[in-house]
CSV table of C-alpha atoms and ligand atoms in Angstrom, one decimal:
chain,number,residue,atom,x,y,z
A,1,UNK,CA,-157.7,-49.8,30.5
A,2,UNK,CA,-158.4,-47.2,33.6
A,3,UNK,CA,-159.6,-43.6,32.2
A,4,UNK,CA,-158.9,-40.7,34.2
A,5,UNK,CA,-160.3,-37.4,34.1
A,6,UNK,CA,-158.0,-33.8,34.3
A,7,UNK,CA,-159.3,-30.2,34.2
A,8,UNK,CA,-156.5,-29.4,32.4
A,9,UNK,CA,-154.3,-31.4,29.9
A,10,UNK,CA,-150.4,-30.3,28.7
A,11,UNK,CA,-148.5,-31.8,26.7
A,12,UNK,CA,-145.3,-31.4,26.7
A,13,UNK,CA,-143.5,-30.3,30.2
A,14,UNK,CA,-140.6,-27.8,27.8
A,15,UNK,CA,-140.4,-24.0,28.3
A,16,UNK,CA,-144.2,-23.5,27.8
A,17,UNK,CA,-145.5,-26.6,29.6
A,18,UNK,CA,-144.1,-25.5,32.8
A,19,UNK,CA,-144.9,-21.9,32.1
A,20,UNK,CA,-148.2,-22.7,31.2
A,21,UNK,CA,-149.1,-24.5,34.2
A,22,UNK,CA,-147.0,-22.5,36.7
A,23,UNK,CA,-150.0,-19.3,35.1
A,24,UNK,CA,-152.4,-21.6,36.0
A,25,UNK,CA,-151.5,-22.2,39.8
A,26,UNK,CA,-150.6,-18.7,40.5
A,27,UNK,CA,-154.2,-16.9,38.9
A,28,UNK,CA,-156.2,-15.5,41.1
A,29,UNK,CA,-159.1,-17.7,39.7
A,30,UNK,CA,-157.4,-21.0,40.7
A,31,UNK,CA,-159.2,-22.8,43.2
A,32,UNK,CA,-157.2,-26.3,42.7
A,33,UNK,CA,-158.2,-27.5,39.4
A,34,UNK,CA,-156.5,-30.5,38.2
A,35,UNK,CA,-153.4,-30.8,35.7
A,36,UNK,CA,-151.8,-33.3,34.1
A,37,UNK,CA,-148.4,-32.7,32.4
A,38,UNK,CA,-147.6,-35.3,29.9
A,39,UNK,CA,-143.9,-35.3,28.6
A,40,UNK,CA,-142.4,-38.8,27.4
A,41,UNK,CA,-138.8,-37.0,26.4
A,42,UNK,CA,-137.4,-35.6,29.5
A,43,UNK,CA,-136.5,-33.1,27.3
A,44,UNK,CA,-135.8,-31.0,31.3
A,45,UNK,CA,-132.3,-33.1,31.5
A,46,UNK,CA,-131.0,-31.5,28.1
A,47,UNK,CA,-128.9,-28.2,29.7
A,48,UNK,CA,-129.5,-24.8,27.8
A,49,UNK,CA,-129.4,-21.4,28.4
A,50,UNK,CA,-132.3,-19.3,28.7
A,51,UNK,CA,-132.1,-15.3,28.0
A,52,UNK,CA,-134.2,-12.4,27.3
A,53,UNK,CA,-134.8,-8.6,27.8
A,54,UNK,CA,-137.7,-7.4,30.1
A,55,UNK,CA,-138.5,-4.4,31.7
A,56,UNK,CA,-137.4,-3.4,35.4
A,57,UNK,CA,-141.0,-4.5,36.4
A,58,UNK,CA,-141.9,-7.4,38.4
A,59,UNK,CA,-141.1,-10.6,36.3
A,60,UNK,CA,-142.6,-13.9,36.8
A,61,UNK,CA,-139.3,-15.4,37.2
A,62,UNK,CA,-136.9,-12.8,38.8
A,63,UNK,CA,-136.4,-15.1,41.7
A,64,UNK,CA,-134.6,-17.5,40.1
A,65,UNK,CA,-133.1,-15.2,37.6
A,66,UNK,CA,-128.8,-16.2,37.6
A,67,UNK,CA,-127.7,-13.4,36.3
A,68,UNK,CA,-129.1,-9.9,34.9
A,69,UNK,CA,-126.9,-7.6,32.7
A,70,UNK,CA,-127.5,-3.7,31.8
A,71,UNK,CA,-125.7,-3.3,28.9
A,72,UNK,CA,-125.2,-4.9,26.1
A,73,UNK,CA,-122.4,-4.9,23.2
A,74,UNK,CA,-122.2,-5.4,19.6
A,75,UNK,CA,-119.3,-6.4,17.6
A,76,UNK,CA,-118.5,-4.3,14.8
A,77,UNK,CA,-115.8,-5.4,12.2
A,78,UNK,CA,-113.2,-2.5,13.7
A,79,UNK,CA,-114.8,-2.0,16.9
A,80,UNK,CA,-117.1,-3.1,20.2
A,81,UNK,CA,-120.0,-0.9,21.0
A,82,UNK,CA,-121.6,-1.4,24.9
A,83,UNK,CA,-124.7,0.5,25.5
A,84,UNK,CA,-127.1,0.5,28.7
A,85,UNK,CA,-130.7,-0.7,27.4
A,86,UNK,CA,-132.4,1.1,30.2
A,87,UNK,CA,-135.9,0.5,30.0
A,88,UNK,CA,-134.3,-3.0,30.0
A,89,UNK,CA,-132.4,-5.4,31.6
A,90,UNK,CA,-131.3,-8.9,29.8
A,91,UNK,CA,-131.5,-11.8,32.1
A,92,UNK,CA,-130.0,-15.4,32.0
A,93,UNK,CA,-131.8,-18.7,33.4
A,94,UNK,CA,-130.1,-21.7,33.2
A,95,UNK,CA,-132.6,-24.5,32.6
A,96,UNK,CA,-131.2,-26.8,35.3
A,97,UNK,CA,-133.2,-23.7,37.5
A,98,UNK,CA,-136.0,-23.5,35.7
A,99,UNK,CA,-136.7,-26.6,35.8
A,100,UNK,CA,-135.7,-27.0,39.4
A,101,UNK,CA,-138.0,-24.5,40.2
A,102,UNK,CA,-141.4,-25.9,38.1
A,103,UNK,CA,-140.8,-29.3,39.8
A,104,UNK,CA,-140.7,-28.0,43.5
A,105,UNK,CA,-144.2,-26.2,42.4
A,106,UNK,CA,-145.4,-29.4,41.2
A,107,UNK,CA,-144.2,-31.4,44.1
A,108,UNK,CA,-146.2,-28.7,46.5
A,109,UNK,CA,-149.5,-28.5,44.5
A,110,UNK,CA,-151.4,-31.8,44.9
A,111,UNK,CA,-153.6,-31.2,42.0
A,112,UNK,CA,-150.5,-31.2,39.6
A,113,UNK,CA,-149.6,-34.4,38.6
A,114,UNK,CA,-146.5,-34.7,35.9
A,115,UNK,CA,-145.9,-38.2,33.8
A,116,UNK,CA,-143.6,-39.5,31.0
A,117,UNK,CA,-146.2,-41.7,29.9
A,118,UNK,CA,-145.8,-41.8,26.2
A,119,UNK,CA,-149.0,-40.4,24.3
A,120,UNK,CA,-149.7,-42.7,21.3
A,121,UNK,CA,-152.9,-40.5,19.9
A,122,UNK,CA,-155.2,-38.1,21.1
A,123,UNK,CA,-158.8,-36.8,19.1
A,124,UNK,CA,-161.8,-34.7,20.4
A,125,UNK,CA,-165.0,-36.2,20.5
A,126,UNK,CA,-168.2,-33.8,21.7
A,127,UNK,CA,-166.4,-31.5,23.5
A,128,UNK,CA,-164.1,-33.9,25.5
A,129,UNK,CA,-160.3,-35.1,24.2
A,130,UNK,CA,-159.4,-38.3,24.5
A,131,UNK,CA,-156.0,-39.5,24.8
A,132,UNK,CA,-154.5,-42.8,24.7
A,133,UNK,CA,-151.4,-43.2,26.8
A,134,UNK,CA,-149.0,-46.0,27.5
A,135,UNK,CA,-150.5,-46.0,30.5
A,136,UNK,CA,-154.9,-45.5,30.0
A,137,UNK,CA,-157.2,-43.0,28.8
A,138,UNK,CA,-156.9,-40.0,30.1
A,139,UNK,CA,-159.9,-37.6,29.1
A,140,UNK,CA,-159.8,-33.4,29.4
A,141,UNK,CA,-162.0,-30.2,28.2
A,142,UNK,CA,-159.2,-28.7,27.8
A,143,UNK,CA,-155.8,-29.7,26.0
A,144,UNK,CA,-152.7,-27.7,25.6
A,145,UNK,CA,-149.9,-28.8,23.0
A,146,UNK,CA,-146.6,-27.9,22.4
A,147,UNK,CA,-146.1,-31.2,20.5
A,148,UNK,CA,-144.9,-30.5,16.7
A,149,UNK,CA,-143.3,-31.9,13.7
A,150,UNK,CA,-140.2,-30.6,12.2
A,151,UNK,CA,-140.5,-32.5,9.6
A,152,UNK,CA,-143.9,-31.1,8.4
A,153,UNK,CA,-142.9,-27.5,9.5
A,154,UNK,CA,-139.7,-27.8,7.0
A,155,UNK,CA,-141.9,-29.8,4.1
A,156,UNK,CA,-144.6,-27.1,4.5
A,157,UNK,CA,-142.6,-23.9,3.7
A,158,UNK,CA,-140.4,-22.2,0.9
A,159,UNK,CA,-138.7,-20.2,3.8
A,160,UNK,CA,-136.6,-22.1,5.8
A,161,UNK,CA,-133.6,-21.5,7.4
A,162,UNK,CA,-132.0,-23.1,10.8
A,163,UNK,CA,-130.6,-20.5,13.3
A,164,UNK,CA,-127.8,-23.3,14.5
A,165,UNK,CA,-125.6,-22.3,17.8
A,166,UNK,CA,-122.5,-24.1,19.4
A,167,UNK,CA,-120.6,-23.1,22.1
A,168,UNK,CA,-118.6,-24.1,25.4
A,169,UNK,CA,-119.1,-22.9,29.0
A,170,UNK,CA,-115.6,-21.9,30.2
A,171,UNK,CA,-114.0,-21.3,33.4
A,172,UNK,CA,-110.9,-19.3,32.4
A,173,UNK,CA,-107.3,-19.0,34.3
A,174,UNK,CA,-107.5,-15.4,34.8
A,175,UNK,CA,-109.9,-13.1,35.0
A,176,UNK,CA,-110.4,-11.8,31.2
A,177,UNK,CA,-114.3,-11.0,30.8
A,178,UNK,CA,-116.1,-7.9,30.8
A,179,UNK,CA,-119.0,-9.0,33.1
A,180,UNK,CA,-121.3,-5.5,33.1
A,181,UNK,CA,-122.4,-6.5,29.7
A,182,UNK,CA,-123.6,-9.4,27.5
A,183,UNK,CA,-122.4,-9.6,23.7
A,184,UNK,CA,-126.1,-10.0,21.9
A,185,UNK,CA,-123.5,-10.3,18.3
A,186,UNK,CA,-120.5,-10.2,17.7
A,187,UNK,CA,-120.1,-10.2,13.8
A,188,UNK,CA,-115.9,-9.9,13.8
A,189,UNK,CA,-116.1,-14.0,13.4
A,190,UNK,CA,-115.6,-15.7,9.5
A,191,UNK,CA,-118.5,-15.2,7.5
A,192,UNK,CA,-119.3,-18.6,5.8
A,193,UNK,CA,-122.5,-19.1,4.4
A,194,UNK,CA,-125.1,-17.5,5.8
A,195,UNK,CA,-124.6,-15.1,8.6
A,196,UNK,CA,-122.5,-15.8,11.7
A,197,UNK,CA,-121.5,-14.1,15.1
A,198,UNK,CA,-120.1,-14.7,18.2
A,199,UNK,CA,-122.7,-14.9,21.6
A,200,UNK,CA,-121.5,-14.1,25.2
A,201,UNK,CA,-122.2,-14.1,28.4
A,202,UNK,CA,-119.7,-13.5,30.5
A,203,UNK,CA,-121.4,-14.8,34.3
A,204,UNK,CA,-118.2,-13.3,36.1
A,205,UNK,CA,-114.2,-11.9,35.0
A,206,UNK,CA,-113.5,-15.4,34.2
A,207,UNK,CA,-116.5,-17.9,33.7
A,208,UNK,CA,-118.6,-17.1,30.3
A,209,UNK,CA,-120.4,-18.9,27.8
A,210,UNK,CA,-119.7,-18.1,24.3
A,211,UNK,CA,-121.3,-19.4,21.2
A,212,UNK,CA,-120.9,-19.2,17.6
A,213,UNK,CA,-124.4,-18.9,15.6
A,214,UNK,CA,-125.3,-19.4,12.4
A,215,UNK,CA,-128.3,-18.2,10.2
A,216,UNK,CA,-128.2,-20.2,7.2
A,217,UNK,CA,-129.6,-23.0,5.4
A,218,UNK,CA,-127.2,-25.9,5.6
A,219,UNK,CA,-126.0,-27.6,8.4
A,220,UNK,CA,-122.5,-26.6,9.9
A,221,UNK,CA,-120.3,-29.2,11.2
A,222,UNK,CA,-119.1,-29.3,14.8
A,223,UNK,CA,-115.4,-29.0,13.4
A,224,UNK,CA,-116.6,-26.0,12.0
A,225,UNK,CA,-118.3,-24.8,14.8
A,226,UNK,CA,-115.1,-25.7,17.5
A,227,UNK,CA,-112.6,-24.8,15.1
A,228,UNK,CA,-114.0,-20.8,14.7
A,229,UNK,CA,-114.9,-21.1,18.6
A,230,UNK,CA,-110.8,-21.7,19.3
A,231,UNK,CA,-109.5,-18.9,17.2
A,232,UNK,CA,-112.5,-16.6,18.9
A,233,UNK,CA,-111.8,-17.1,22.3
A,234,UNK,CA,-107.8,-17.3,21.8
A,235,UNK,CA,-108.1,-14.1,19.4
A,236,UNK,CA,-110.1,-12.1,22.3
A,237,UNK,CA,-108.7,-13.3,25.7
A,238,UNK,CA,-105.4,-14.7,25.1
A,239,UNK,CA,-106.1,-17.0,28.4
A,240,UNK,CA,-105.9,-21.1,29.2
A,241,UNK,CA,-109.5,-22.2,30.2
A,242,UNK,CA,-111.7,-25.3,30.8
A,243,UNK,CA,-114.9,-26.5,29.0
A,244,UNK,CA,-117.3,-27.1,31.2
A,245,UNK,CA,-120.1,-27.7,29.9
A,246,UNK,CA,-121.3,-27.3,25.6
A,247,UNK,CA,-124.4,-26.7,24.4
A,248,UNK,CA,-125.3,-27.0,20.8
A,249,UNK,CA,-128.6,-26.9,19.1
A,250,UNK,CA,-130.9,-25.6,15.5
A,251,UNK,CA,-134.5,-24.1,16.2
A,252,UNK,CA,-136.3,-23.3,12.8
A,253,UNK,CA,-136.0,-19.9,11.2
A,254,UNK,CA,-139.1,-20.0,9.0
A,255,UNK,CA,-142.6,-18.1,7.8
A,256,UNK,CA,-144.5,-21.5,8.1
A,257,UNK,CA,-147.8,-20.4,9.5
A,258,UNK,CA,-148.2,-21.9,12.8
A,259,UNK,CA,-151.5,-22.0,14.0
A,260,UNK,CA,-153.1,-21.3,17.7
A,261,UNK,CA,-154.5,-24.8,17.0
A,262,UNK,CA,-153.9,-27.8,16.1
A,263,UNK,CA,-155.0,-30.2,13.8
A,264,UNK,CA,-157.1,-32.0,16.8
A,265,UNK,CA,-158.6,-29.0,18.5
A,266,UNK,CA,-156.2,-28.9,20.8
A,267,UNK,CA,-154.9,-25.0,21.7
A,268,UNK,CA,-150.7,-24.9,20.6
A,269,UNK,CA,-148.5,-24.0,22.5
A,270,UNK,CA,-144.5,-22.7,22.7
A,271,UNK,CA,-142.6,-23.1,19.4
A,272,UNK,CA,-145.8,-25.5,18.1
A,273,UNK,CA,-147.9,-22.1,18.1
A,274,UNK,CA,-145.2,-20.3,16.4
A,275,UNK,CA,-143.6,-18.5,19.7
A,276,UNK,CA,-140.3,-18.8,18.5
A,277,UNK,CA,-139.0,-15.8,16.7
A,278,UNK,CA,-138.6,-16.4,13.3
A,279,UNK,CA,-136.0,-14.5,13.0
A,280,UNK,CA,-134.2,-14.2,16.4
A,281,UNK,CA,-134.9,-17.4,17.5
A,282,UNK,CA,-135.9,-15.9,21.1
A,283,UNK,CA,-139.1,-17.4,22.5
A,284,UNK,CA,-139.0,-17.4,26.2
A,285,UNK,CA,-140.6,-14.3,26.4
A,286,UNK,CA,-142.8,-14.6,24.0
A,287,UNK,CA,-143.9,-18.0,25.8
A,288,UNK,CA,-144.1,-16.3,29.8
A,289,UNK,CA,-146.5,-13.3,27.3
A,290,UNK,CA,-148.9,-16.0,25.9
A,291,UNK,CA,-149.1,-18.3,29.2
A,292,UNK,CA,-150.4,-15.1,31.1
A,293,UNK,CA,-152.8,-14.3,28.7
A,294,UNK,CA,-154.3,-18.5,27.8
A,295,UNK,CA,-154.2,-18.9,32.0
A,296,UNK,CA,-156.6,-15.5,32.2
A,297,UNK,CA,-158.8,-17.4,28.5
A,298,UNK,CA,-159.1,-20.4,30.6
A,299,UNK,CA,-160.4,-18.4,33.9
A,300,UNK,CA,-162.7,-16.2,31.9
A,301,UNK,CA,-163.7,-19.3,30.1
A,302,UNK,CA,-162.9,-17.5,26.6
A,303,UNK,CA,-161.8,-19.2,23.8
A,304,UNK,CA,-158.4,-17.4,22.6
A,305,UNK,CA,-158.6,-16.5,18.7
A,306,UNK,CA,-157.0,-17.8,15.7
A,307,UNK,CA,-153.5,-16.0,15.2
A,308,UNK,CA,-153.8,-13.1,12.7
A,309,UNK,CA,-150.8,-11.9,10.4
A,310,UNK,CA,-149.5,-9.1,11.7
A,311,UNK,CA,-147.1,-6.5,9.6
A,312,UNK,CA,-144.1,-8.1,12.2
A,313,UNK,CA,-145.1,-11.5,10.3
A,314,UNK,CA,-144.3,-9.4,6.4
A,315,UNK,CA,-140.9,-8.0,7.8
A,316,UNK,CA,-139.4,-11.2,9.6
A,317,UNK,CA,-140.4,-12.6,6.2
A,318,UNK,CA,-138.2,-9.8,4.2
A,319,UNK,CA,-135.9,-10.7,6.9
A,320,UNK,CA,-135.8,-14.5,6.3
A,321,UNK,CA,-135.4,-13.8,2.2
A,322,UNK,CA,-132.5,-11.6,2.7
A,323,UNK,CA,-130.9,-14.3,5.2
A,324,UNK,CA,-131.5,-16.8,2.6
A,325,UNK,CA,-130.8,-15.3,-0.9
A,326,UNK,CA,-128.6,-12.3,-0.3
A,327,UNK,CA,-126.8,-13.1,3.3
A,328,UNK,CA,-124.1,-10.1,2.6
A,329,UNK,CA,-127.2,-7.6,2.6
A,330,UNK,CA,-128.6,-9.3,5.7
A,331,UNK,CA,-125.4,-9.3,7.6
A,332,UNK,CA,-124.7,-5.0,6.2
A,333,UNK,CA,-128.5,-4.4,7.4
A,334,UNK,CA,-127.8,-6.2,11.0
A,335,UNK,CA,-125.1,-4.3,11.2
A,336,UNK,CA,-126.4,-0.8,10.4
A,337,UNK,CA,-129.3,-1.6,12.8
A,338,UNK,CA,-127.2,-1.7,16.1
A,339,UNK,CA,-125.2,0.7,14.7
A,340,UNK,CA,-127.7,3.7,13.6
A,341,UNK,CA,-130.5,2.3,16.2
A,342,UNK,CA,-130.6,2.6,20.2
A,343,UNK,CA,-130.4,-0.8,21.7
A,344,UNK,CA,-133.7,-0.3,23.3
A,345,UNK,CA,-135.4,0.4,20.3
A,346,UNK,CA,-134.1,-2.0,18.4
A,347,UNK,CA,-135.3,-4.6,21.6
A,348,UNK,CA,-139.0,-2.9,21.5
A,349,UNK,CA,-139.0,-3.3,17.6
A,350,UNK,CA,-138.2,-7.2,18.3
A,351,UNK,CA,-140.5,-7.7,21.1
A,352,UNK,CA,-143.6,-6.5,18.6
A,353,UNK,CA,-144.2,-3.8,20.8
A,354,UNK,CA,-143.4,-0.8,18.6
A,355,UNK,CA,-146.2,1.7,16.6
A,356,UNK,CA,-145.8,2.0,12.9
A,357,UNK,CA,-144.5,5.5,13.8
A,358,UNK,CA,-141.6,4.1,15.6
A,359,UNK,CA,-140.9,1.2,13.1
A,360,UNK,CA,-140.7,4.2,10.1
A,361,UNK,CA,-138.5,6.0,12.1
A,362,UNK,CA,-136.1,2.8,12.6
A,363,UNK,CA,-136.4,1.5,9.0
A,364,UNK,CA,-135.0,5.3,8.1
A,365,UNK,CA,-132.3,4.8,9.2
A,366,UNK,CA,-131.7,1.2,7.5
A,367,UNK,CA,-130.2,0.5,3.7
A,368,UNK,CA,-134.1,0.5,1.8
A,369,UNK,CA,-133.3,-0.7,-1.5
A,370,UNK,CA,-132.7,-4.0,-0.2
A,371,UNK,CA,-135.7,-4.3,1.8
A,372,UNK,CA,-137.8,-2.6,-1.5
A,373,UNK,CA,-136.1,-5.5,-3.6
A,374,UNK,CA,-137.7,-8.1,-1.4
A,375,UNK,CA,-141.1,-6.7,-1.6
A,376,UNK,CA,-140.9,-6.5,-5.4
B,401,FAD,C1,-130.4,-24.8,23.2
B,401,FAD,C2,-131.5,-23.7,23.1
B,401,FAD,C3,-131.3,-22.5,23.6
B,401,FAD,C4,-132.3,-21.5,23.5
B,401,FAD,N1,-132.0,-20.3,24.1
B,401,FAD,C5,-133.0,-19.3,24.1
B,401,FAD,C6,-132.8,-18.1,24.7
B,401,FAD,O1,-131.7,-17.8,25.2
B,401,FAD,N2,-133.8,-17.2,24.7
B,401,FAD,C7,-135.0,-17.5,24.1
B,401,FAD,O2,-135.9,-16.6,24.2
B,401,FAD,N3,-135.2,-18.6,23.5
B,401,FAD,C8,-134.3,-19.6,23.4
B,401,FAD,N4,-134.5,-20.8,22.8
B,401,FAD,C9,-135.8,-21.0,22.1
B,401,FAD,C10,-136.9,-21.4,23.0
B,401,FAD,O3,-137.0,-20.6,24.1
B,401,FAD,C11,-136.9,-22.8,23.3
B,401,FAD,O4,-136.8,-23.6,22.1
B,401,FAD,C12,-138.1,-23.3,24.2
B,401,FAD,O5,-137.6,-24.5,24.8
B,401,FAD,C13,-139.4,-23.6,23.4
B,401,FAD,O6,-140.3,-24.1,24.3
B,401,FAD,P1,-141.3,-25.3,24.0
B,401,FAD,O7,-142.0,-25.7,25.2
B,401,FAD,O8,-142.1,-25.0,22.8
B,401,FAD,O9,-140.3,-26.5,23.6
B,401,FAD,P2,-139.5,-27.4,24.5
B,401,FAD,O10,-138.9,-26.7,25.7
B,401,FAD,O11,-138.5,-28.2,23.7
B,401,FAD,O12,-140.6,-28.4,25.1
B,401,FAD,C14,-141.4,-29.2,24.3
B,401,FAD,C15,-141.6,-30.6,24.8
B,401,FAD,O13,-142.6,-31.3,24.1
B,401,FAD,C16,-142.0,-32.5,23.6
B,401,FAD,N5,-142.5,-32.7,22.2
B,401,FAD,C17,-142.5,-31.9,21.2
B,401,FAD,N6,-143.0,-32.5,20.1
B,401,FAD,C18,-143.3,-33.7,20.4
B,401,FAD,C19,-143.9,-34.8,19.8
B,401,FAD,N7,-144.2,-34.7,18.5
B,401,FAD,N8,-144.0,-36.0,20.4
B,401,FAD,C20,-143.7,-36.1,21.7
B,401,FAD,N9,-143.1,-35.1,22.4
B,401,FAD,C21,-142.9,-33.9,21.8
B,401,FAD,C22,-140.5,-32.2,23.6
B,401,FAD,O14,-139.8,-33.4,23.7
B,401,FAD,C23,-140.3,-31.4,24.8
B,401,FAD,O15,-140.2,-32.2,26.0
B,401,FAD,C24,-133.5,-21.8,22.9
B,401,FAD,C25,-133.7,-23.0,22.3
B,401,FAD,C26,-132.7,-24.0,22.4
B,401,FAD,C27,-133.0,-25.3,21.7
């Protein structure tokens, strides 16, 4: 069997694969190292929908950004509220573009080579990984992995809930959407089990994607899932449209303790080192943070340290039990949040990026004696 040699190893070729590797090419430090992307799925031909808030500063991917709202709007039981986020702006990238993009980068960089080689095992022996391919032996010093198993992360915890979405791309007959603003929630839909609302993002008058999410521990059917999508859309636009596209999926709601590495030595990346939100669900951000700061580890040769529990970790967690055992109170809190809480704040408190100052000041204004119950 041949054995080749990379400067650089990823696994997977996801959201954090590509954004990993497109850090890499575009530090300063780069002088042409080579990278091998190893990602048997093709998990790139699976369409979704990528949004996130940022700041009006540069962003790594504002060129291929399809479309970038200013306001936002929640949906209260008896009425809409749209508010500018100014510092922010929420953005959309479809993952056909992303995608797109990464591979035109690859296809221009001669040290970056990307394969669907299946990887059978990989193990670190005196300072060098080893991993067996369909394909050979391909050896690094340094291994990225955004490989992980749901089964394990579900098994492992007494905290987990599925944040499940469904919706449909429409192209309606007339022009019905309000497109200066994206609905982050909209909670006017039938609460079931855990806590639902409506998604939108309206791309123009009349073409939108709207989907109907659910936090809650057991899986809803796509009946379910069409069925409250049909009365939604008929109950707000009144219009005839076409599905063009659906996207469905579940990403893990849960306090498992994901780890910056894994089992192997290897440093995690994406949802494997816990990027995902627990409790939003958002990671893309989060991913595009982390890439920036492993590309400028691997330049200055430092070795990035073991995640530490932050106080963010202890409120998603009072978060997650309320979702879980008392998803009336959850739904009431999410609700009081965007109502008593600027948008923007509310965004900076979910990014991690506000002081304990600013977090007091926000949980003020929220219901505490069901957040005090979950501590006790
Ligand atoms: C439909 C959908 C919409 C989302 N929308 C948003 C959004 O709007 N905003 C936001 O911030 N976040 C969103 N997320 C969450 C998050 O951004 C994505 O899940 C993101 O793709 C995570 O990046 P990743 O690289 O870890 O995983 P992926 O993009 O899934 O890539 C991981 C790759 O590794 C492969 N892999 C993983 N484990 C193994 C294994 N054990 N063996 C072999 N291969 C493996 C996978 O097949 C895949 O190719 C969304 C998630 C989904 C599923």
């Amino acid at each position: 069997m041949n054995t080749t040699n990379y400067d650089i190893v990823i696994l997977g070729g996801g959201c954090a694969g590509m954004q990993l590797m497109y850090q890499f090419i575009h530090h300063a430090q780069y002088k042409g190292e080579s990278i091998l992307i190893l990602d048997p799925n093709k998990t790139y031909l699976q369409s979704k929908s990528w949004c996130f808030w940022h700041t009006n500063d540069t962003h790594p991917y504002q060129t291929i950004f399809n479309t970038t709202w200013n306001n936002l709007s929640i949906g209260f039981l008896n009425e809409t509220l749209e508010n500018a986020i100014h510092p922010y702006r929420y953005s959309f990238i479809k993952s056909e573009t992303f995608f797109d993009f990464h591979f035109d980068e690859i296809k221009y960089n001669p040290s970056v080579v990307y394969s669907n080689d299946a990887v059978l095992s990989f193990e670190k022996k005196d300072n060098q990984f080893m991993i067996q391919t369909s394909q050979g032996i391909i050896t690094t010093t340094d291994l990225y992995s955004s490989f992980w198993m749901p089964n394990e992360v579900e098994n492992k915890t007494n905290l987990y809930l599925k944040q499940q979405f469904y919706g449909w791309e429409i192209h309606t007959d007339k022009p019905v959407f309000n497109a200066s603003s994206a609905t982050l929630m909209d909670f006017t839909i039938e609460q079931t089990q855990g806590v639902n609302f409506a998604y939108v993002l309206p791309y123009s008058t009349q073409h939108a994607l709207i989907e109907i999410t659910g936090f809650c521990s057991e899986d809803y059917s796509v009946d379910f899932f069409e069925s409250v999508l049909k009365k939604y859309i008929e109950s707000n636009w009144h219009c005839s449209y076409q599905i063009i596209k659906t996207e469905q999926a579940s990403i893990p709601m849960t306090n498992f303790a994901f780890k910056r590495f894994t089992n192997e030595g290897a440093i995690a990346i994406g949802t494997a080192a816990g990027m995902v939100k627990p409790t939003t669900g958002y990671a893309f951000n989060r991913i595009t943070r982390d890439s920036i700061l492993l590309a400028n580890h691997f330049f200055n040769k430092e070795i990035p340290a073991e995640f530490t529990h932050t106080r963010f970790k202890f409120y998603d967690r009072l978060l997650l039990q309320l979702l879980k055992y008392s998803p009336a109170k959850a739904l009431h809190i999410l609700m009081q949040l965007f109502r008593r809480v600027s948008y923007k704040h509310v965004l900076r408190f979910i990014d991690e990026d506000s002081s304990l100052f600013q977090e007091a000041l926000l949980f003020a204004k929220l219901p505490k004696k069901d957040f005090l119950k979950q501590i006790f």
